DNA sequence: GCCAACGTTGGC
DNA sequence: GCCAACGTTGGC
């Protein structure tokens, strides 16, 4: 059992989109970074906790709680020529990009990025590290507990 | 729109 | 294998 922070641009997939999706579930399409892919492929298990983070928007921050609900499987958008996530270098036989399904748990009052930075307990969070651009980062159990018990 | 930081590409 | 150039992310 692990914990993760997963970034999504709310224009594309917000916490509300997740809540309203069929089975309250969305496939986490579009990851095109090897480190993030490897987290999904090698580390994620069904039931892992997810902090759903809104990025590249007026109010970046944690917008809800979710859960990993599948193991990794090929991201279909890499094969779709019409998709912005299409990857000509990938093939059905050896898919380059994987994803997991994520299921909605709870919408929360937004915890802004600036608020996360105020807490000593969270100072080592990967997502807060200088220059971090990874769209999926591990969250420690202590960080998860602090956020879900104290900030939600 | 700016720009720091980082990942990827490709020439050598 | 190095590394400069380029592209992308994402907060501000």
mmCIF file of C-alpha atoms (C1' of nucleotides) in Angstrom:
data_model
loop_
_atom_site.group_PDB
_atom_site.id
_atom_site.type_symbol
_atom_site.label_atom_id
_atom_site.label_comp_id
_atom_site.label_asym_id
_atom_site.label_seq_id
_atom_site.Cartn_x
_atom_site.Cartn_y
_atom_site.Cartn_z
ATOM 1 C CA UNK A 1 0.000 0.000 0.000
ATOM 2 C CA UNK A 2 1.489 3.260 -1.177
ATOM 3 C CA UNK A 3 0.425 6.860 -1.605
ATOM 4 C CA UNK A 4 0.761 9.173 -4.583
ATOM 5 C CA UNK A 5 0.161 12.686 -5.764
ATOM 6 C CA UNK A 6 -1.138 12.823 -9.317
ATOM 7 C CA UNK A 7 -1.328 16.071 -11.264
ATOM 8 C CA UNK A 8 -4.068 16.829 -13.701
ATOM 9 C CA UNK A 9 -4.984 19.966 -15.545
ATOM 10 C CA UNK A 10 -8.572 20.671 -14.458
ATOM 11 C CA UNK A 11 -9.473 21.778 -17.989
ATOM 12 C CA UNK A 12 -8.700 18.236 -19.085
ATOM 13 C CA UNK A 13 -9.658 16.141 -16.068
ATOM 14 C CA UNK A 14 -10.726 17.806 -12.833
ATOM 15 C CA UNK A 15 -11.861 16.189 -9.601
ATOM 16 C CA UNK A 16 -15.434 16.920 -10.765
ATOM 17 C CA UNK A 17 -14.854 15.071 -14.021
ATOM 18 C CA UNK A 18 -13.621 12.120 -12.002
ATOM 19 C CA UNK A 19 -16.643 12.233 -9.694
ATOM 20 C CA UNK A 20 -19.011 12.284 -12.663
ATOM 21 C CA UNK A 21 -17.257 9.676 -14.774
ATOM 22 C CA UNK A 22 -18.801 6.238 -15.301
ATOM 23 C CA UNK A 23 -18.013 4.140 -12.212
ATOM 24 C CA UNK A 24 -16.398 7.353 -10.927
ATOM 25 C CA UNK A 25 -13.325 6.096 -12.704
ATOM 26 C CA UNK A 26 -10.941 7.529 -15.302
ATOM 27 C CA UNK A 27 -7.996 5.958 -17.090
ATOM 28 C CA UNK A 28 -4.953 8.144 -16.377
ATOM 29 C CA UNK A 29 -4.135 8.843 -20.003
ATOM 30 C CA UNK A 30 -1.359 10.970 -21.380
ATOM 31 C CA UNK A 31 1.624 10.256 -19.142
ATOM 32 C CA UNK A 32 4.634 10.619 -21.450
ATOM 33 C CA UNK A 33 7.439 10.648 -18.937
ATOM 34 C CA UNK A 34 9.402 7.515 -18.143
ATOM 35 C CA UNK A 35 9.733 8.113 -14.425
ATOM 36 C CA UNK A 36 6.001 8.633 -14.017
ATOM 37 C CA UNK A 37 5.299 5.627 -16.230
ATOM 38 C CA UNK A 38 7.609 3.474 -14.142
ATOM 39 C CA UNK A 39 5.819 4.459 -10.959
ATOM 40 C CA UNK A 40 2.577 3.205 -12.504
ATOM 41 C CA UNK A 41 4.144 0.094 -13.988
ATOM 42 C CA UNK A 42 6.348 -0.997 -11.111
ATOM 43 C CA UNK A 43 4.976 0.437 -7.912
ATOM 44 C CA UNK A 44 1.266 1.124 -8.087
ATOM 45 C CA UNK A 45 -1.195 -1.356 -6.691
ATOM 46 C CA UNK A 46 -4.954 -1.399 -6.525
ATOM 47 C CA UNK A 47 -6.010 0.494 -3.409
ATOM 48 C CA UNK A 48 -3.078 2.920 -3.289
ATOM 49 C CA UNK A 49 -4.119 6.366 -2.070
ATOM 50 C CA UNK A 50 -4.073 9.298 -4.499
ATOM 51 C CA UNK A 51 -3.949 13.018 -3.800
ATOM 52 C CA UNK A 52 -5.672 14.523 -6.845
ATOM 53 C CA UNK A 53 -3.828 17.702 -7.730
ATOM 54 C CA UNK A 54 -4.942 20.470 -10.063
ATOM 55 C CA UNK A 55 -2.037 21.983 -11.994
ATOM 56 C CA UNK A 56 -1.526 24.677 -14.635
ATOM 57 C CA UNK A 57 -4.615 26.538 -13.500
ATOM 58 C CA UNK A 58 -5.556 29.660 -11.525
ATOM 59 C CA UNK A 59 -5.582 27.773 -8.218
ATOM 60 C CA UNK A 60 -3.095 24.914 -8.174
ATOM 61 C CA UNK A 61 -3.444 22.514 -5.255
ATOM 62 C CA UNK A 62 -4.938 19.307 -3.910
ATOM 63 C CA UNK A 63 -8.579 19.129 -4.927
ATOM 64 C CA UNK A 64 -9.587 15.668 -3.820
ATOM 65 C CA UNK A 65 -8.807 12.120 -2.809
ATOM 66 C CA UNK A 66 -8.853 9.114 -5.093
ATOM 67 C CA UNK A 67 -7.564 5.597 -5.312
ATOM 68 C CA UNK A 68 -5.657 3.487 -7.802
ATOM 69 C CA UNK A 69 -8.174 0.970 -9.145
ATOM 70 C CA UNK A 70 -6.252 -1.092 -11.694
ATOM 71 C CA UNK A 71 -2.772 -2.305 -12.340
ATOM 72 C CA UNK A 72 -0.894 -0.816 -15.295
ATOM 73 C CA UNK A 73 -2.021 -1.482 -18.866
ATOM 74 C CA UNK A 74 -1.238 0.139 -22.235
ATOM 75 C CA UNK A 75 -2.492 3.693 -22.702
ATOM 76 C CA UNK A 76 -4.749 3.464 -25.779
ATOM 77 C CA UNK A 77 -4.173 7.106 -26.730
ATOM 78 C CA UNK A 78 -0.600 6.301 -27.834
ATOM 79 C CA UNK A 79 -2.054 4.344 -30.779
ATOM 80 C CA UNK A 80 -4.659 6.942 -31.745
ATOM 81 C CA UNK A 81 -3.371 9.124 -34.563
ATOM 82 C CA UNK A 82 -5.977 11.752 -33.766
ATOM 83 C CA UNK A 83 -4.932 12.038 -30.148
ATOM 84 C CA UNK A 84 -2.472 14.648 -28.948
ATOM 85 C CA UNK A 85 -0.887 11.774 -27.029
ATOM 86 C CA UNK A 86 -0.233 9.736 -30.163
ATOM 87 C CA UNK A 87 3.269 8.248 -30.256
ATOM 88 C CA UNK A 88 4.455 6.996 -33.639
ATOM 89 C CA UNK A 89 7.369 5.217 -32.006
ATOM 90 C CA UNK A 90 5.159 2.979 -29.920
ATOM 91 C CA UNK A 91 3.579 -0.261 -31.158
ATOM 92 C CA UNK A 92 0.820 -2.611 -30.070
ATOM 93 C CA UNK A 93 3.408 -5.360 -29.605
ATOM 94 C CA UNK A 94 5.664 -3.295 -27.372
ATOM 95 C CA UNK A 95 3.608 -0.427 -25.998
ATOM 96 C CA UNK A 96 5.757 2.315 -24.641
ATOM 97 C CA UNK A 97 3.205 4.041 -22.407
ATOM 98 C CA UNK A 98 1.075 2.597 -19.652
ATOM 99 C CA UNK A 99 -1.628 3.909 -17.392
ATOM 100 C CA UNK A 100 -3.702 2.911 -14.388
ATOM 101 C CA UNK A 101 -7.352 3.548 -13.605
ATOM 102 C CA UNK A 102 -8.149 6.001 -10.832
ATOM 103 C CA UNK A 103 -11.410 5.986 -8.868
ATOM 104 C CA UNK A 104 -12.964 8.970 -7.108
ATOM 105 C CA UNK A 105 -13.083 8.988 -3.323
ATOM 106 C CA UNK A 106 -13.774 12.501 -2.132
ATOM 107 C CA UNK A 107 -13.776 16.114 -3.188
ATOM 108 C CA UNK A 108 -12.198 18.424 -0.615
ATOM 109 C CA UNK A 109 -11.910 22.163 -0.176
ATOM 110 C CA UNK A 110 -8.854 23.025 -2.230
ATOM 111 C CA UNK A 111 -5.539 22.861 -0.371
ATOM 112 C CA UNK A 112 -3.520 25.427 -2.308
ATOM 113 C CA UNK A 113 0.101 24.785 -3.142
ATOM 114 C CA UNK A 114 1.091 27.734 -0.952
ATOM 115 C CA UNK A 115 -0.703 26.138 2.013
ATOM 116 C CA UNK A 116 1.216 22.894 1.560
ATOM 117 C CA UNK A 117 4.442 24.853 1.708
ATOM 118 C CA UNK A 118 3.514 26.319 5.086
ATOM 119 C CA UNK A 119 3.764 23.032 6.934
ATOM 120 C CA UNK A 120 7.048 21.805 8.347
ATOM 121 C CA UNK A 121 5.647 18.250 8.192
ATOM 122 C CA UNK A 122 5.421 18.515 4.403
ATOM 123 C CA UNK A 123 8.707 20.219 3.632
ATOM 124 C CA UNK A 124 10.169 17.114 1.997
ATOM 125 C CA UNK A 125 7.185 16.362 -0.245
ATOM 126 C CA UNK A 126 8.450 15.465 -3.694
ATOM 127 C CA UNK A 127 5.929 17.702 -5.391
ATOM 128 C CA UNK A 128 7.261 20.690 -3.463
ATOM 129 C CA UNK A 129 10.869 20.050 -4.425
ATOM 130 C CA UNK A 130 12.550 22.782 -6.408
ATOM 131 C CA UNK A 131 12.095 22.357 -10.118
ATOM 132 C CA UNK A 132 9.801 19.371 -9.787
ATOM 133 C CA UNK A 133 7.840 18.695 -12.941
ATOM 134 C CA UNK A 134 6.911 15.065 -12.451
ATOM 135 C CA UNK A 135 3.185 14.541 -12.877
ATOM 136 C CA UNK A 136 3.185 11.575 -10.492
ATOM 137 C CA UNK A 137 5.157 11.714 -7.248
ATOM 138 C CA UNK A 138 5.301 9.374 -4.255
ATOM 139 C CA UNK A 139 3.795 10.563 -0.977
ATOM 140 C CA UNK A 140 5.004 9.118 2.323
ATOM 141 C CA UNK A 141 2.570 7.607 4.787
ATOM 142 C CA UNK A 142 3.348 10.422 7.237
ATOM 143 C CA UNK A 143 2.627 13.052 4.587
ATOM 144 C CA UNK A 144 -0.578 11.280 3.593
ATOM 145 C CA UNK A 145 -1.727 11.066 7.201
ATOM 146 C CA UNK A 146 -0.905 14.690 7.885
ATOM 147 C CA UNK A 147 -2.762 15.910 4.819
ATOM 148 C CA UNK A 148 -5.827 13.696 5.157
ATOM 149 C CA UNK A 149 -6.191 14.107 8.929
ATOM 150 C CA UNK A 150 -5.087 17.688 9.437
ATOM 151 C CA UNK A 151 -5.689 19.574 6.213
ATOM 152 C CA UNK A 152 -8.785 17.958 4.736
ATOM 153 C "C1'" DG B 1 3.733 36.066 -20.953
ATOM 154 C "C1'" DC B 2 7.948 35.070 -18.407
ATOM 155 C "C1'" DC B 3 11.250 32.051 -17.091
ATOM 156 C "C1'" DA B 4 13.560 28.391 -14.189
ATOM 157 C "C1'" DA B 5 14.190 23.759 -14.330
ATOM 158 C "C1'" DC B 6 14.353 19.590 -16.351
ATOM 159 C "C1'" DG B 7 13.837 15.843 -20.064
ATOM 160 C "C1'" DT B 8 14.746 14.542 -24.770
ATOM 161 C "C1'" DT B 9 16.937 14.694 -29.163
ATOM 162 C "C1'" DG B 10 20.488 14.334 -32.289
ATOM 163 C "C1'" DG B 11 25.065 15.598 -34.190
ATOM 164 C "C1'" DC B 12 29.576 14.443 -33.442
ATOM 165 C "C1'" DG C 1 28.851 8.853 -24.581
ATOM 166 C "C1'" DC C 2 28.923 13.905 -24.476
ATOM 167 C "C1'" DC C 3 26.489 17.943 -24.514
ATOM 168 C "C1'" DA C 4 24.203 21.901 -26.844
ATOM 169 C "C1'" DA C 5 19.891 22.979 -28.487
ATOM 170 C "C1'" DC C 6 15.342 22.565 -28.095
ATOM 171 C "C1'" DG C 7 10.761 21.527 -26.076
ATOM 172 C "C1'" DT C 8 7.794 21.132 -22.061
ATOM 173 C "C1'" DT C 9 6.083 21.924 -17.445
ATOM 174 C "C1'" DG C 10 3.982 24.762 -14.387
ATOM 175 C "C1'" DG C 11 4.027 28.500 -10.917
ATOM 176 C "C1'" DC C 12 3.763 33.220 -10.826
#
